[in-house]
């Protein structure tokens, strides 16, 4: 599962170009053409990075950026702002409003890809890491292998993606709905109880030798990787 990128851009040709190239790099790309729609989407789901155009219908990129920084869920969200040439003084305003980086149009695709990668490396290295670890659990993305204290664990594809997702966000609590959205994909309708079934399977396989359960059930909220577990296992 690649890092999730939301592209907010109203020029269709550019949107298509960005989607194609980011997709080819293995990112999970979503595109929105209006600032207000992006605002709504970002309240529902927070990606790993946003490529945000300055001039947008509905709500300007700068105003959206300001709103995102004002909300706790998106305060730290990595944002790359796209600005048109001649907006030099505006660019400074863009950074002051809280964008992490900016690119002046027209830009080359490799340049944008390099900026995206650089920013993700700084902000979410776990999304680019090949091997994810948590306590005595290790997941190797290249080999698609999971082990606990060097004991290999054979997970089904859904359990694997669930564990990978948890390892990318250790300690964070996710509702069943959020897990369905992130692990199964948001266009598929699946009953929320399916999540419980797969969590149950994942737990069984992870804790086969009667080890401590790394997954925490948060009553009324959902599931999380237990951050106390990581510390206890160190
Ligand atoms: Ca625009």
mmCIF file of N, CA and C in Angstrom, residues 65-184:
data_model
loop_
_atom_site.group_PDB
_atom_site.id
_atom_site.type_symbol
_atom_site.label_atom_id
_atom_site.label_comp_id
_atom_site.label_asym_id
_atom_site.label_seq_id
_atom_site.Cartn_x
_atom_site.Cartn_y
_atom_site.Cartn_z
ATOM 1 N N UNK A 65 -5.537 25.713 2.870
ATOM 2 C CA UNK A 65 -4.326 25.447 3.644
ATOM 3 C C UNK A 65 -4.476 26.004 5.070
ATOM 4 N N UNK A 66 -4.984 27.218 5.156
ATOM 5 C CA UNK A 66 -5.177 27.864 6.453
ATOM 6 C C UNK A 66 -6.167 27.052 7.308
ATOM 7 N N UNK A 67 -7.240 26.607 6.700
ATOM 8 C CA UNK A 67 -8.241 25.810 7.422
ATOM 9 C C UNK A 67 -7.657 24.481 7.905
ATOM 10 N N UNK A 68 -6.852 23.859 7.024
ATOM 11 C CA UNK A 68 -6.263 22.566 7.376
ATOM 12 C C UNK A 68 -5.333 22.704 8.577
ATOM 13 N N UNK A 69 -4.580 23.793 8.593
ATOM 14 C CA UNK A 69 -3.648 24.007 9.693
ATOM 15 C C UNK A 69 -4.364 24.321 11.007
ATOM 16 N N UNK A 70 -5.603 24.786 10.895
ATOM 17 C CA UNK A 70 -6.367 25.148 12.097
ATOM 18 C C UNK A 70 -7.030 23.927 12.740
ATOM 19 N N UNK A 71 -7.099 22.810 12.000
ATOM 20 C CA UNK A 71 -7.743 21.609 12.559
ATOM 21 C C UNK A 71 -6.682 20.636 13.064
ATOM 22 N N UNK A 72 -6.881 20.092 14.259
ATOM 23 C CA UNK A 72 -5.869 19.190 14.833
ATOM 24 C C UNK A 72 -5.531 18.000 13.938
ATOM 25 N N UNK A 73 -6.546 17.455 13.215
ATOM 26 C CA UNK A 73 -6.322 16.246 12.397
ATOM 27 C C UNK A 73 -5.420 16.531 11.196
ATOM 28 N N UNK A 74 -5.388 17.783 10.750
ATOM 29 C CA UNK A 74 -4.615 18.087 9.542
ATOM 30 C C UNK A 74 -3.529 19.136 9.799
ATOM 31 N N UNK A 75 -3.318 19.437 11.074
ATOM 32 C CA UNK A 75 -2.318 20.446 11.464
ATOM 33 C C UNK A 75 -0.931 20.100 10.897
ATOM 34 N N UNK A 76 -0.593 18.800 10.910
ATOM 35 C CA UNK A 76 0.737 18.355 10.487
ATOM 36 C C UNK A 76 0.746 17.783 9.063
ATOM 37 N N UNK A 77 -0.396 17.815 8.403
ATOM 38 C CA UNK A 77 -0.496 17.200 7.077
ATOM 39 C C UNK A 77 0.485 17.838 6.085
ATOM 40 N N UNK A 78 1.353 17.027 5.445
ATOM 41 C CA UNK A 78 2.301 17.588 4.477
ATOM 42 C C UNK A 78 1.578 18.177 3.253
ATOM 43 N N UNK A 79 1.883 19.415 2.941
ATOM 44 C CA UNK A 79 1.226 20.093 1.816
ATOM 45 C C UNK A 79 2.267 20.683 0.860
ATOM 46 N N UNK A 80 2.125 20.356 -0.416
ATOM 47 C CA UNK A 80 2.939 20.994 -1.446
ATOM 48 C C UNK A 80 2.002 21.898 -2.240
ATOM 49 N N UNK A 81 2.319 23.176 -2.270
ATOM 50 C CA UNK A 81 1.466 24.148 -2.950
ATOM 51 C C UNK A 81 1.960 24.365 -4.378
ATOM 52 N N UNK A 82 1.015 24.415 -5.316
ATOM 53 C CA UNK A 82 1.359 24.729 -6.710
ATOM 54 C C UNK A 82 1.006 26.196 -6.956
ATOM 55 N N UNK A 83 1.969 26.959 -7.393
ATOM 56 C CA UNK A 83 1.673 28.372 -7.656
ATOM 57 C C UNK A 83 2.069 28.729 -9.081
ATOM 58 N N UNK A 84 1.412 29.737 -9.629
ATOM 59 C CA UNK A 84 1.741 30.185 -10.978
ATOM 60 C C UNK A 84 2.896 31.173 -10.906
ATOM 61 N N UNK A 85 3.677 31.222 -11.981
ATOM 62 C CA UNK A 85 4.771 32.178 -12.036
ATOM 63 C C UNK A 85 4.210 33.591 -11.890
ATOM 64 N N UNK A 86 4.936 34.434 -11.217
ATOM 65 C CA UNK A 86 4.457 35.791 -11.048
ATOM 66 C C UNK A 86 3.726 35.981 -9.725
ATOM 67 N N UNK A 87 3.582 34.892 -8.998
ATOM 68 C CA UNK A 87 2.934 35.001 -7.687
ATOM 69 C C UNK A 87 3.999 34.985 -6.579
ATOM 70 N N UNK A 88 5.194 35.477 -6.948
ATOM 71 C CA UNK A 88 6.340 35.414 -6.042
ATOM 72 C C UNK A 88 6.038 35.839 -4.609
ATOM 73 N N UNK A 89 5.424 37.013 -4.487
ATOM 74 C CA UNK A 89 5.128 37.478 -3.139
ATOM 75 C C UNK A 89 4.055 36.593 -2.496
ATOM 76 N N UNK A 90 3.205 36.080 -3.377
ATOM 77 C CA UNK A 90 2.148 35.181 -2.912
ATOM 78 C C UNK A 90 2.748 33.897 -2.365
ATOM 79 N N UNK A 91 3.834 33.491 -3.001
ATOM 80 C CA UNK A 91 4.501 32.259 -2.588
ATOM 81 C C UNK A 91 4.920 32.329 -1.127
ATOM 82 N N UNK A 92 5.457 33.463 -0.787
ATOM 83 C CA UNK A 92 5.895 33.668 0.589
ATOM 84 C C UNK A 92 4.681 33.545 1.513
ATOM 85 N N UNK A 93 3.572 34.106 1.049
ATOM 86 C CA UNK A 93 2.347 34.019 1.833
ATOM 87 C C UNK A 93 1.919 32.553 1.980
ATOM 88 N N UNK A 94 2.128 31.801 0.909
ATOM 89 C CA UNK A 94 1.785 30.381 0.920
ATOM 90 C C UNK A 94 2.524 29.637 2.002
ATOM 91 N N UNK A 95 3.805 29.904 2.110
ATOM 92 C CA UNK A 95 4.607 29.225 3.123
ATOM 93 C C UNK A 95 4.230 29.716 4.508
ATOM 94 N N UNK A 96 3.940 31.005 4.598
ATOM 95 C CA UNK A 96 3.559 31.558 5.889
ATOM 96 C C UNK A 96 2.242 30.943 6.375
ATOM 97 N N UNK A 97 1.386 30.589 5.423
ATOM 98 C CA UNK A 97 0.099 30.008 5.785
ATOM 99 C C UNK A 97 0.257 28.562 6.214
ATOM 100 N N UNK A 98 1.400 27.979 5.930
ATOM 101 C CA UNK A 98 1.646 26.648 6.457
ATOM 102 C C UNK A 98 1.926 25.555 5.460
ATOM 103 N N UNK A 99 2.102 25.877 4.163
ATOM 104 C CA UNK A 99 2.487 24.835 3.213
ATOM 105 C C UNK A 99 3.923 24.418 3.524
ATOM 106 N N UNK A 100 4.251 23.143 3.312
ATOM 107 C CA UNK A 100 5.592 22.655 3.616
ATOM 108 C C UNK A 100 6.555 22.944 2.481
ATOM 109 N N UNK A 101 6.009 23.023 1.276
ATOM 110 C CA UNK A 101 6.854 23.221 0.104
ATOM 111 C C UNK A 101 5.987 23.844 -0.985
ATOM 112 N N UNK A 102 6.614 24.365 -2.019
ATOM 113 C CA UNK A 102 5.834 24.890 -3.129
ATOM 114 C C UNK A 102 6.581 24.647 -4.424
ATOM 115 N N UNK A 103 5.844 24.566 -5.497
ATOM 116 C CA UNK A 103 6.423 24.399 -6.822
ATOM 117 C C UNK A 103 5.766 25.421 -7.744
ATOM 118 N N UNK A 104 6.598 26.064 -8.548
ATOM 119 C CA UNK A 104 6.079 27.073 -9.465
ATOM 120 C C UNK A 104 5.732 26.424 -10.800
ATOM 121 N N UNK A 105 4.526 26.715 -11.280
ATOM 122 C CA UNK A 105 4.089 26.234 -12.599
ATOM 123 C C UNK A 105 4.712 27.092 -13.691
ATOM 124 N N UNK A 106 5.079 26.570 -14.855
ATOM 125 C CA UNK A 106 5.043 25.135 -15.170
ATOM 126 C C UNK A 106 6.248 24.419 -14.551
ATOM 127 N N UNK A 107 6.033 23.218 -14.086
ATOM 128 C CA UNK A 107 7.118 22.459 -13.454
ATOM 129 C C UNK A 107 7.273 21.132 -14.192
ATOM 130 N N UNK A 108 8.399 20.472 -13.989
ATOM 131 C CA UNK A 108 8.574 19.172 -14.629
ATOM 132 C C UNK A 108 8.050 18.103 -13.678
ATOM 133 N N UNK A 109 7.511 17.037 -14.255
ATOM 134 C CA UNK A 109 6.964 15.955 -13.440
ATOM 135 C C UNK A 109 8.024 15.339 -12.516
ATOM 136 N N UNK A 110 9.249 15.038 -13.052
ATOM 137 C CA UNK A 110 10.270 14.473 -12.150
ATOM 138 C C UNK A 110 10.554 15.380 -10.946
ATOM 139 N N UNK A 111 10.472 16.699 -11.174
ATOM 140 C CA UNK A 111 10.721 17.621 -10.059
ATOM 141 C C UNK A 111 9.639 17.460 -8.988
ATOM 142 N N UNK A 112 8.403 17.404 -9.426
ATOM 143 C CA UNK A 112 7.309 17.232 -8.470
ATOM 144 C C UNK A 112 7.441 15.908 -7.726
ATOM 145 N N UNK A 113 7.770 14.833 -8.463
ATOM 146 C CA UNK A 113 7.905 13.521 -7.841
ATOM 147 C C UNK A 113 9.009 13.529 -6.791
ATOM 148 N N UNK A 114 10.099 14.237 -7.108
ATOM 149 C CA UNK A 114 11.219 14.324 -6.159
ATOM 150 C C UNK A 114 10.793 15.083 -4.902
ATOM 151 N N UNK A 115 10.017 16.142 -5.081
ATOM 152 C CA UNK A 115 9.546 16.920 -3.923
ATOM 153 C C UNK A 115 8.602 16.095 -3.049
ATOM 154 N N UNK A 116 7.721 15.355 -3.722
ATOM 155 C CA UNK A 116 6.762 14.510 -2.993
ATOM 156 C C UNK A 116 7.524 13.486 -2.162
ATOM 157 N N UNK A 117 8.480 12.849 -2.797
ATOM 158 C CA UNK A 117 9.247 11.810 -2.119
ATOM 159 C C UNK A 117 10.042 12.392 -0.950
ATOM 160 N N UNK A 118 10.656 13.533 -1.210
ATOM 161 C CA UNK A 118 11.449 14.189 -0.172
ATOM 162 C C UNK A 118 10.609 14.567 1.035
ATOM 163 N N UNK A 119 9.440 15.107 0.769
ATOM 164 C CA UNK A 119 8.559 15.529 1.858
ATOM 165 C C UNK A 119 8.034 14.317 2.638
ATOM 166 N N UNK A 120 7.679 13.261 1.917
ATOM 167 C CA UNK A 120 7.202 12.050 2.596
ATOM 168 C C UNK A 120 8.303 11.416 3.438
ATOM 169 N N UNK A 121 9.520 11.494 2.941
ATOM 170 C CA UNK A 121 10.641 10.910 3.675
ATOM 171 C C UNK A 121 10.799 11.635 5.018
ATOM 172 N N UNK A 122 10.579 12.937 4.980
ATOM 173 C CA UNK A 122 10.687 13.729 6.215
ATOM 174 C C UNK A 122 9.509 13.485 7.151
ATOM 175 N N UNK A 123 8.315 13.430 6.569
ATOM 176 C CA UNK A 123 7.118 13.426 7.406
ATOM 177 C C UNK A 123 6.594 12.041 7.757
ATOM 178 N N UNK A 124 6.696 11.088 6.849
ATOM 179 C CA UNK A 124 6.231 9.744 7.201
ATOM 180 C C UNK A 124 7.157 8.682 6.640
ATOM 181 N N UNK A 125 8.361 8.566 7.239
ATOM 182 C CA UNK A 125 9.330 7.582 6.748
ATOM 183 C C UNK A 125 8.777 6.163 6.753
ATOM 184 N N UNK A 126 7.813 5.886 7.641
ATOM 185 C CA UNK A 126 7.254 4.527 7.705
ATOM 186 C C UNK A 126 6.484 4.160 6.443
ATOM 187 N N UNK A 127 6.015 5.209 5.686
ATOM 188 C CA UNK A 127 5.290 4.910 4.453
ATOM 189 C C UNK A 127 6.249 4.503 3.336
ATOM 190 N N UNK A 128 7.525 4.786 3.502
ATOM 191 C CA UNK A 128 8.499 4.439 2.472
ATOM 192 C C UNK A 128 9.407 3.291 2.897
ATOM 193 N N UNK A 129 9.364 2.956 4.185
ATOM 194 C CA UNK A 129 10.255 1.914 4.692
ATOM 195 C C UNK A 129 9.905 0.558 4.101
ATOM 196 N N UNK A 130 10.918 -0.242 3.864
ATOM 197 C CA UNK A 130 10.696 -1.592 3.348
ATOM 198 C C UNK A 130 10.305 -2.525 4.481
ATOM 199 N N UNK A 131 10.977 -2.338 5.621
ATOM 200 C CA UNK A 131 10.696 -3.204 6.757
ATOM 201 C C UNK A 131 10.066 -2.385 7.882
ATOM 202 N N UNK A 132 8.885 -2.815 8.302
ATOM 203 C CA UNK A 132 8.189 -2.137 9.393
ATOM 204 C C UNK A 132 8.298 -3.028 10.629
ATOM 205 N N UNK A 133 8.627 -2.426 11.755
ATOM 206 C CA UNK A 133 8.707 -3.231 12.973
ATOM 207 C C UNK A 133 7.894 -2.600 14.084
ATOM 208 N N UNK A 134 7.468 -3.443 14.991
ATOM 209 C CA UNK A 134 6.722 -2.985 16.154
ATOM 210 C C UNK A 134 6.953 -4.040 17.228
ATOM 211 N N UNK A 135 7.710 -3.683 18.260
ATOM 212 C CA UNK A 135 8.067 -4.681 19.265
ATOM 213 C C UNK A 135 8.795 -5.835 18.597
ATOM 214 N N UNK A 136 8.307 -7.048 18.781
ATOM 215 C CA UNK A 136 8.970 -8.214 18.182
ATOM 216 C C UNK A 136 8.332 -8.620 16.848
ATOM 217 N N UNK A 137 7.470 -7.752 16.317
ATOM 218 C CA UNK A 137 6.805 -8.049 15.039
ATOM 219 C C UNK A 137 7.547 -7.352 13.899
ATOM 220 N N UNK A 138 7.774 -8.089 12.817
ATOM 221 C CA UNK A 138 8.465 -7.509 11.669
ATOM 222 C C UNK A 138 7.705 -7.827 10.389
ATOM 223 N N UNK A 139 7.527 -6.789 9.572
ATOM 224 C CA UNK A 139 6.854 -6.987 8.283
ATOM 225 C C UNK A 139 7.775 -6.478 7.180
ATOM 226 N N UNK A 140 8.100 -7.378 6.256
ATOM 227 C CA UNK A 140 8.981 -7.036 5.139
ATOM 228 C C UNK A 140 8.122 -6.837 3.899
ATOM 229 N N UNK A 141 8.035 -5.588 3.432
ATOM 230 C CA UNK A 141 7.151 -5.290 2.298
ATOM 231 C C UNK A 141 7.655 -5.864 0.992
ATOM 232 N N UNK A 142 8.983 -5.889 0.813
ATOM 233 C CA UNK A 142 9.519 -6.391 -0.441
ATOM 234 C C UNK A 142 9.272 -7.887 -0.593
ATOM 235 N N UNK A 143 9.502 -8.588 0.504
ATOM 236 C CA UNK A 143 9.309 -10.046 0.458
ATOM 237 C C UNK A 143 7.901 -10.447 0.848
ATOM 238 N N UNK A 144 7.096 -9.477 1.281
ATOM 239 C CA UNK A 144 5.752 -9.742 1.779
ATOM 240 C C UNK A 144 5.773 -10.844 2.827
ATOM 241 N N UNK A 145 6.675 -10.647 3.812
ATOM 242 C CA UNK A 145 6.782 -11.649 4.858
ATOM 243 C C UNK A 145 6.592 -11.010 6.214
ATOM 244 N N UNK A 146 5.974 -11.766 7.096
ATOM 245 C CA UNK A 146 5.751 -11.288 8.453
ATOM 246 C C UNK A 146 6.353 -12.291 9.421
ATOM 247 N N UNK A 147 6.985 -11.773 10.476
ATOM 248 C CA UNK A 147 7.556 -12.655 11.487
ATOM 249 C C UNK A 147 7.352 -12.064 12.872
ATOM 250 N N UNK A 148 7.239 -12.937 13.842
ATOM 251 C CA UNK A 148 7.189 -12.485 15.228
ATOM 252 C C UNK A 148 8.289 -13.210 15.985
ATOM 253 N N UNK A 149 9.215 -12.474 16.570
ATOM 254 C CA UNK A 149 10.407 -13.046 17.220
ATOM 255 C C UNK A 149 11.038 -14.084 16.301
ATOM 256 N N UNK A 150 11.210 -13.732 15.028
ATOM 257 C CA UNK A 150 11.772 -14.569 13.962
ATOM 258 C C UNK A 150 10.925 -15.781 13.584
ATOM 259 N N UNK A 151 9.780 -15.957 14.223
ATOM 260 C CA UNK A 151 8.882 -17.041 13.815
ATOM 261 C C UNK A 151 8.049 -16.542 12.634
ATOM 262 N N UNK A 152 8.159 -17.185 11.451
ATOM 263 C CA UNK A 152 7.392 -16.712 10.294
ATOM 264 C C UNK A 152 5.892 -16.851 10.517
ATOM 265 N N UNK A 153 5.142 -15.856 10.077
ATOM 266 C CA UNK A 153 3.691 -15.888 10.215
ATOM 267 C C UNK A 153 3.073 -15.785 8.831
ATOM 268 N N UNK A 154 2.238 -16.744 8.501
ATOM 269 C CA UNK A 154 1.625 -16.792 7.188
ATOM 270 C C UNK A 154 0.247 -16.127 7.254
ATOM 271 N N UNK A 155 0.177 -14.874 6.764
ATOM 272 C CA UNK A 155 -1.080 -14.129 6.820
ATOM 273 C C UNK A 155 -1.790 -14.137 5.473
ATOM 274 N N UNK A 156 -3.118 -14.125 5.503
ATOM 275 C CA UNK A 156 -3.913 -13.967 4.286
ATOM 276 C C UNK A 156 -3.756 -12.535 3.797
ATOM 277 N N UNK A 157 -4.151 -12.236 2.538
ATOM 278 C CA UNK A 157 -3.938 -10.890 1.991
ATOM 279 C C UNK A 157 -4.597 -9.775 2.812
ATOM 280 N N UNK A 158 -5.798 -10.004 3.323
ATOM 281 C CA UNK A 158 -6.475 -8.959 4.091
ATOM 282 C C UNK A 158 -5.803 -8.745 5.445
ATOM 283 N N UNK A 159 -5.438 -9.824 6.113
ATOM 284 C CA UNK A 159 -4.759 -9.701 7.409
ATOM 285 C C UNK A 159 -3.404 -9.009 7.221
ATOM 286 N N UNK A 160 -2.754 -9.321 6.116
ATOM 287 C CA UNK A 160 -1.462 -8.683 5.824
ATOM 288 C C UNK A 160 -1.638 -7.172 5.680
ATOM 289 N N UNK A 161 -2.640 -6.769 4.901
ATOM 290 C CA UNK A 161 -2.865 -5.324 4.684
ATOM 291 C C UNK A 161 -3.283 -4.621 5.972
ATOM 292 N N UNK A 162 -4.069 -5.324 6.782
ATOM 293 C CA UNK A 162 -4.486 -4.762 8.069
ATOM 294 C C UNK A 162 -3.267 -4.511 8.956
ATOM 295 N N UNK A 163 -2.405 -5.521 9.041
ATOM 296 C CA UNK A 163 -1.219 -5.382 9.884
ATOM 297 C C UNK A 163 -0.305 -4.280 9.356
ATOM 298 N N UNK A 164 -0.138 -4.251 8.032
ATOM 299 C CA UNK A 164 0.700 -3.216 7.414
ATOM 300 C C UNK A 164 0.155 -1.824 7.754
ATOM 301 N N UNK A 165 -1.158 -1.681 7.656
ATOM 302 C CA UNK A 165 -1.782 -0.393 7.958
ATOM 303 C C UNK A 165 -1.576 -0.004 9.425
ATOM 304 N N UNK A 166 -1.747 -0.945 10.321
ATOM 305 C CA UNK A 166 -1.525 -0.667 11.744
ATOM 306 C C UNK A 166 -0.059 -0.278 12.005
ATOM 307 N N UNK A 167 0.844 -0.988 11.344
ATOM 308 C CA UNK A 167 2.278 -0.719 11.548
ATOM 309 C C UNK A 167 2.676 0.658 11.031
ATOM 310 N N UNK A 168 1.908 1.142 10.053
ATOM 311 C CA UNK A 168 2.186 2.485 9.526
ATOM 312 C C UNK A 168 1.704 3.573 10.477
ATOM 313 N N UNK A 169 0.773 3.218 11.348
ATOM 314 C CA UNK A 169 0.222 4.206 12.291
ATOM 315 C C UNK A 169 0.183 3.639 13.704
ATOM 316 N N UNK A 170 1.326 3.281 14.270
ATOM 317 C CA UNK A 170 1.307 2.647 15.583
ATOM 318 C C UNK A 170 0.680 3.546 16.647
ATOM 319 N N UNK A 171 -0.162 2.959 17.451
ATOM 320 C CA UNK A 171 -0.761 3.698 18.564
ATOM 321 C C UNK A 171 -2.048 4.424 18.210
ATOM 322 N N UNK A 172 -2.264 4.679 16.926
ATOM 323 C CA UNK A 172 -3.454 5.441 16.544
ATOM 324 C C UNK A 172 -4.690 4.545 16.508
ATOM 325 N N UNK A 173 -5.792 5.060 17.023
ATOM 326 C CA UNK A 173 -7.028 4.283 17.053
ATOM 327 C C UNK A 173 -7.819 4.508 15.771
ATOM 328 N N UNK A 174 -8.256 3.408 15.163
ATOM 329 C CA UNK A 174 -9.058 3.496 13.936
ATOM 330 C C UNK A 174 -10.417 2.844 14.152
ATOM 331 N N UNK A 175 -11.459 3.522 13.691
ATOM 332 C CA UNK A 175 -12.795 2.946 13.768
ATOM 333 C C UNK A 175 -12.897 1.866 12.694
ATOM 334 N N UNK A 176 -13.910 1.031 12.831
ATOM 335 C CA UNK A 176 -14.131 -0.020 11.818
ATOM 336 C C UNK A 176 -14.322 0.623 10.442
ATOM 337 N N UNK A 177 -15.046 1.729 10.424
ATOM 338 C CA UNK A 177 -15.312 2.433 9.168
ATOM 339 C C UNK A 177 -14.003 2.927 8.537
ATOM 340 N N UNK A 178 -13.138 3.490 9.358
ATOM 341 C CA UNK A 178 -11.847 3.977 8.839
ATOM 342 C C UNK A 178 -10.994 2.825 8.319
ATOM 343 N N UNK A 179 -11.043 1.695 9.013
ATOM 344 C CA UNK A 179 -10.270 0.538 8.564
ATOM 345 C C UNK A 179 -10.810 0.012 7.237
ATOM 346 N N UNK A 180 -12.127 -0.022 7.121
ATOM 347 C CA UNK A 180 -12.734 -0.475 5.856
ATOM 348 C C UNK A 180 -12.306 0.438 4.718
ATOM 349 N N UNK A 181 -12.358 1.730 4.997
ATOM 350 C CA UNK A 181 -12.010 2.745 4.017
ATOM 351 C C UNK A 181 -10.549 2.629 3.575
ATOM 352 N N UNK A 182 -9.663 2.395 4.523
ATOM 353 C CA UNK A 182 -8.230 2.393 4.238
ATOM 354 C C UNK A 182 -7.693 1.047 3.780
ATOM 355 N N UNK A 183 -8.226 -0.029 4.305
ATOM 356 C CA UNK A 183 -7.665 -1.345 4.000
ATOM 357 C C UNK A 183 -8.439 -2.042 2.872
ATOM 358 N N UNK A 184 -9.734 -1.889 2.881
ATOM 359 C CA UNK A 184 -10.554 -2.542 1.851
ATOM 360 C C UNK A 184 -10.803 -1.631 0.651
#
